[in-house]
PDB file of C-alpha atoms in Angstrom:
ATOM      1  CA  MET D  22     -74.075 -40.702  28.982  1.00  0.00           C
ATOM      2  CA  SER D  23     -72.143 -43.388  27.214  1.00  0.00           C
ATOM      3  CA  ASP D  24     -68.393 -43.709  26.980  1.00  0.00           C
ATOM      4  CA  THR D  25     -68.372 -42.662  23.301  1.00  0.00           C
ATOM      5  CA  GLU D  26     -70.153 -39.379  23.804  1.00  0.00           C
ATOM      6  CA  THR D  27     -68.258 -36.150  24.411  1.00  0.00           C
ATOM      7  CA  THR D  28     -69.581 -33.049  25.981  1.00  0.00           C
ATOM      8  CA  PRO D  29     -69.375 -29.718  24.110  1.00  0.00           C
ATOM      9  CA  ASP D  30     -67.136 -28.311  26.857  1.00  0.00           C
ATOM     10  CA  GLN D  31     -64.509 -30.988  26.323  1.00  0.00           C
ATOM     11  CA  PRO D  32     -62.079 -30.407  23.442  1.00  0.00           C
ATOM     12  CA  SER D  33     -61.147 -33.412  21.336  1.00  0.00           C
ATOM     13  CA  THR D  34     -57.431 -32.435  21.236  1.00  0.00           C
ATOM     14  CA  PRO D  35     -55.367 -31.116  24.092  1.00  0.00           C
ATOM     15  CA  PRO D  36     -54.719 -27.367  24.037  1.00  0.00           C
ATOM     16  CA  GLN D  37     -51.261 -26.277  22.857  1.00  0.00           C
ATOM     17  CA  ALA D  38     -49.316 -23.402  24.241  1.00  0.00           C
ATOM     18  CA  GLU D  39     -49.021 -20.422  21.946  1.00  0.00           C
ATOM     19  CA  ALA D  40     -45.630 -19.986  20.296  1.00  0.00           C
ATOM     20  CA  PRO D  41     -43.793 -16.829  21.289  1.00  0.00           C
ATOM     21  CA  PRO D  42     -43.883 -14.096  18.654  1.00  0.00           C
ATOM     22  CA  GLN D  43     -41.050 -14.365  16.164  1.00  0.00           C
ATOM     23  CA  PRO D  44     -38.853 -11.283  15.713  1.00  0.00           C
ATOM     24  CA  ASP D  45     -38.894  -9.522  12.380  1.00  0.00           C
ATOM     25  CA  PRO D  46     -35.884 -10.930  10.428  1.00  0.00           C
ATOM     26  CA  SER D  47     -35.168  -7.556   8.829  1.00  0.00           C
ATOM     27  CA  ALA D  48     -34.934  -5.938  12.262  1.00  0.00           C
ATOM     28  CA  ALA D  49     -32.268  -8.403  13.384  1.00  0.00           C
ATOM     29  CA  LEU D  50     -29.937  -7.514  10.504  1.00  0.00           C
ATOM     30  CA  SER D  51     -27.988  -4.327  10.733  1.00  0.00           C
ATOM     31  CA  PHE D  52     -25.847  -3.151   7.857  1.00  0.00           C
ATOM     32  CA  THR D  53     -23.614  -0.135   8.092  1.00  0.00           C
ATOM     33  CA  ILE D  54     -21.163   1.117   5.524  1.00  0.00           C
ATOM     34  CA  TRP D  55     -19.208   3.471   7.734  1.00  0.00           C
ATOM     35  CA  PRO D  56     -16.964   3.026   9.580  1.00  0.00           C
ATOM     36  CA  ILE D  57     -15.271   0.325   7.571  1.00  0.00           C
ATOM     37  CA  THR D  58     -13.743  -2.652   9.357  1.00  0.00           C
ATOM     38  CA  GLY D  59     -10.083  -3.068  10.188  1.00  0.00           C
ATOM     39  CA  ARG D  60      -9.965  -5.990   7.788  1.00  0.00           C
ATOM     40  CA  THR D  61     -11.147  -3.753   4.947  1.00  0.00           C
ATOM     41  CA  ARG D  62      -8.655  -1.061   5.891  1.00  0.00           C
ATOM     42  CA  ASP D  63      -5.836  -3.637   5.831  1.00  0.00           C
ATOM     43  CA  ALA D  64      -6.933  -4.803   2.378  1.00  0.00           C
ATOM     44  CA  ILE D  65      -6.890  -1.208   1.149  1.00  0.00           C
ATOM     45  CA  VAL D  66      -3.379  -0.675   2.515  1.00  0.00           C
ATOM     46  CA  ASN D  67      -2.198  -3.867   0.787  1.00  0.00           C
ATOM     47  CA  ARG D  68      -3.750  -2.719  -2.488  1.00  0.00           C
ATOM     48  CA  LEU D  69      -2.086   0.686  -2.148  1.00  0.00           C
ATOM     49  CA  ILE D  70       1.291  -0.986  -1.608  1.00  0.00           C
ATOM     50  CA  GLU D  71       0.722  -3.086  -4.708  1.00  0.00           C
ATOM     51  CA  ASN D  72      -0.251  -0.022  -6.758  1.00  0.00           C
ATOM     52  CA  LEU D  73       2.795   1.931  -5.597  1.00  0.00           C
ATOM     53  CA  THR D  74       5.326  -0.839  -6.247  1.00  0.00           C
ATOM     54  CA  THR D  75       4.178  -2.449  -9.511  1.00  0.00           C
ATOM     55  CA  SER D  76       4.102  -1.322 -13.110  1.00  0.00           C
ATOM     56  CA  SER D  77       1.019   0.670 -14.039  1.00  0.00           C
ATOM     57  CA  VAL D  78      -0.030   3.809 -15.890  1.00  0.00           C
ATOM     58  CA  LEU D  79       0.783   5.720 -12.715  1.00  0.00           C
ATOM     59  CA  SER D  80       4.267   4.213 -12.414  1.00  0.00           C
ATOM     60  CA  GLU D  81       5.026   4.885 -16.085  1.00  0.00           C
ATOM     61  CA  ARG D  82       4.593   8.563 -15.406  1.00  0.00           C
ATOM     62  CA  TYR D  83       5.913   8.908 -11.855  1.00  0.00           C
ATOM     63  CA  GLY D  84       7.938   5.750 -11.198  1.00  0.00           C
ATOM     64  CA  THR D  85       7.494   3.078  -8.556  1.00  0.00           C
ATOM     65  CA  LEU D  86       8.381   3.144  -4.887  1.00  0.00           C
ATOM     66  CA  SER D  87      10.433   0.585  -2.999  1.00  0.00           C
ATOM     67  CA  SER D  88       8.495  -1.846  -0.846  1.00  0.00           C
ATOM     68  CA  ASP D  89       9.495  -0.028   2.353  1.00  0.00           C
ATOM     69  CA  GLU D  90       8.581   3.396   0.959  1.00  0.00           C
ATOM     70  CA  ALA D  91       5.315   2.069  -0.434  1.00  0.00           C
ATOM     71  CA  SER D  92       4.375   0.434   2.869  1.00  0.00           C
ATOM     72  CA  ALA D  93       5.042   3.598   4.863  1.00  0.00           C
ATOM     73  CA  ALA D  94       3.248   5.749   2.286  1.00  0.00           C
ATOM     74  CA  ALA D  95       0.253   3.389   2.068  1.00  0.00           C
ATOM     75  CA  HIS D  96      -0.255   3.366   5.834  1.00  0.00           C
ATOM     76  CA  GLN D  97       0.007   7.147   5.958  1.00  0.00           C
ATOM     77  CA  ILE D  98      -2.337   7.654   2.976  1.00  0.00           C
ATOM     78  CA  GLU D  99      -4.966   5.306   4.384  1.00  0.00           C
ATOM     79  CA  GLY D 100      -4.734   6.728   7.904  1.00  0.00           C
ATOM     80  CA  GLU D 101      -5.063  10.333   6.756  1.00  0.00           C
ATOM     81  CA  ALA D 102      -7.918   9.484   4.387  1.00  0.00           C
ATOM     82  CA  PHE D 103      -9.744   7.561   7.115  1.00  0.00           C
ATOM     83  CA  SER D 104      -9.343  10.435   9.588  1.00  0.00           C
ATOM     84  CA  ALA D 105     -10.593  12.993   7.069  1.00  0.00           C
ATOM     85  CA  ALA D 106     -13.605  10.882   6.132  1.00  0.00           C
ATOM     86  CA  ASP D 107     -14.401   9.962   9.723  1.00  0.00           C
ATOM     87  CA  ALA D 108     -14.310  13.624  10.767  1.00  0.00           C
ATOM     88  CA  SER D 109     -16.878  14.431   8.099  1.00  0.00           C
ATOM     89  CA  ALA D 110     -19.234  11.611   9.113  1.00  0.00           C
ATOM     90  CA  THR D 111     -22.063  13.278  11.002  1.00  0.00           C
ATOM     91  CA  THR D 112     -24.670  10.528  11.000  1.00  0.00           C
ATOM     92  CA  SER D 113     -24.820   6.861  10.144  1.00  0.00           C
ATOM     93  CA  ALA D 114     -27.152   7.746   7.260  1.00  0.00           C
ATOM     94  CA  ASP D 115     -24.213   9.464   5.535  1.00  0.00           C
ATOM     95  CA  GLY D 116     -22.299   6.183   5.182  1.00  0.00           C
ATOM     96  CA  ILE D 117     -22.236   6.177   1.379  1.00  0.00           C
ATOM     97  CA  LYS D 118     -21.102   9.798   1.207  1.00  0.00           C
ATOM     98  CA  THR D 119     -18.431   9.177   3.828  1.00  0.00           C
ATOM     99  CA  LEU D 120     -17.175   6.143   1.940  1.00  0.00           C
ATOM    100  CA  GLN D 121     -17.031   8.183  -1.282  1.00  0.00           C
ATOM    101  CA  LEU D 122     -15.057  10.893   0.486  1.00  0.00           C
ATOM    102  CA  TYR D 123     -12.688   8.255   1.868  1.00  0.00           C
ATOM    103  CA  SER D 124     -12.100   6.882  -1.623  1.00  0.00           C
ATOM    104  CA  LYS D 125     -11.468  10.347  -3.078  1.00  0.00           C
ATOM    105  CA  GLU D 126      -9.063  11.183  -0.259  1.00  0.00           C
ATOM    106  CA  ILE D 127      -7.088   8.006  -0.903  1.00  0.00           C
ATOM    107  CA  SER D 128      -6.841   8.760  -4.626  1.00  0.00           C
ATOM    108  CA  LYS D 129      -5.842  12.370  -4.038  1.00  0.00           C
ATOM    109  CA  ARG D 130      -3.225  11.491  -1.440  1.00  0.00           C
ATOM    110  CA  MET D 131      -1.796   8.653  -3.508  1.00  0.00           C
ATOM    111  CA  LEU D 132      -1.333  10.987  -6.483  1.00  0.00           C
ATOM    112  CA  GLU D 133       0.257  13.645  -4.267  1.00  0.00           C
ATOM    113  CA  THR D 134       2.617  11.020  -2.853  1.00  0.00           C
ATOM    114  CA  VAL D 135       3.842   9.729  -6.198  1.00  0.00           C
ATOM    115  CA  LYS D 136       4.226  13.264  -7.560  1.00  0.00           C
ATOM    116  CA  THR D 137       6.417  14.347  -4.644  1.00  0.00           C
ATOM    117  CA  ARG D 138       8.532  11.198  -4.865  1.00  0.00           C
ATOM    118  CA  ALA D 139       8.862  11.250  -8.664  1.00  0.00           C
ATOM    119  CA  PRO D 140      12.436  11.038  -9.928  1.00  0.00           C
ATOM    120  CA  PRO D 141      13.809  14.316 -11.337  1.00  0.00           C
ATOM    121  CA  GLY D 142      13.707  13.114 -14.958  1.00  0.00           C
ATOM    122  CA  SER D 143      10.111  11.869 -14.896  1.00  0.00           C
ATOM    123  CA  ALA D 144       7.521  12.981 -17.429  1.00  0.00           C
ATOM    124  CA  ALA D 145       5.632  14.941 -14.787  1.00  0.00           C
ATOM    125  CA  VAL D 146       8.637  17.047 -13.816  1.00  0.00           C
ATOM    126  CA  GLU D 147       9.674  17.565 -17.459  1.00  0.00           C
ATOM    127  CA  GLY D 148       6.134  18.646 -18.352  1.00  0.00           C
ATOM    128  CA  VAL D 149       6.145  21.260 -15.604  1.00  0.00           C
ATOM    129  CA  ALA D 150       9.597  22.519 -16.614  1.00  0.00           C
ATOM    130  CA  THR D 151       8.485  22.897 -20.233  1.00  0.00           C
ATOM    131  CA  VAL D 152       5.407  24.885 -19.295  1.00  0.00           C
ATOM    132  CA  VAL D 153       7.364  27.157 -16.966  1.00  0.00           C
ATOM    133  CA  SER D 154      10.156  27.846 -19.470  1.00  0.00           C
ATOM    134  CA  GLU D 155       7.845  28.800 -22.349  1.00  0.00           C
TER     135      GLU D 155
END
């Protein structure tokens, strides 16, 4: 045999090791809606404080709260709403429903808070007095 001949058993390129199997990219990502993060909860509390202390449709009817009152109320509203929603969360598949419940609880509790703290001469109190006296 000459130097230029190759035998059929001899590969012309060296064998390469097989690459390890790559994981499925969609399996590596995990996205859950509930429970929400502490950062999100803090943002919600800050937004509640803003809503309770600034001029809005809600404040035109019920008045605004002081910063201290609004901060205390916002933390209480968010905490109670989170607890109620978290207690109803049975599986991770219910994340959207739990988040919707959380949002409804916040709205309901915020309205209850401003109604109970409304000044005596507010439109809400006058409206109730008119209905009762008729």
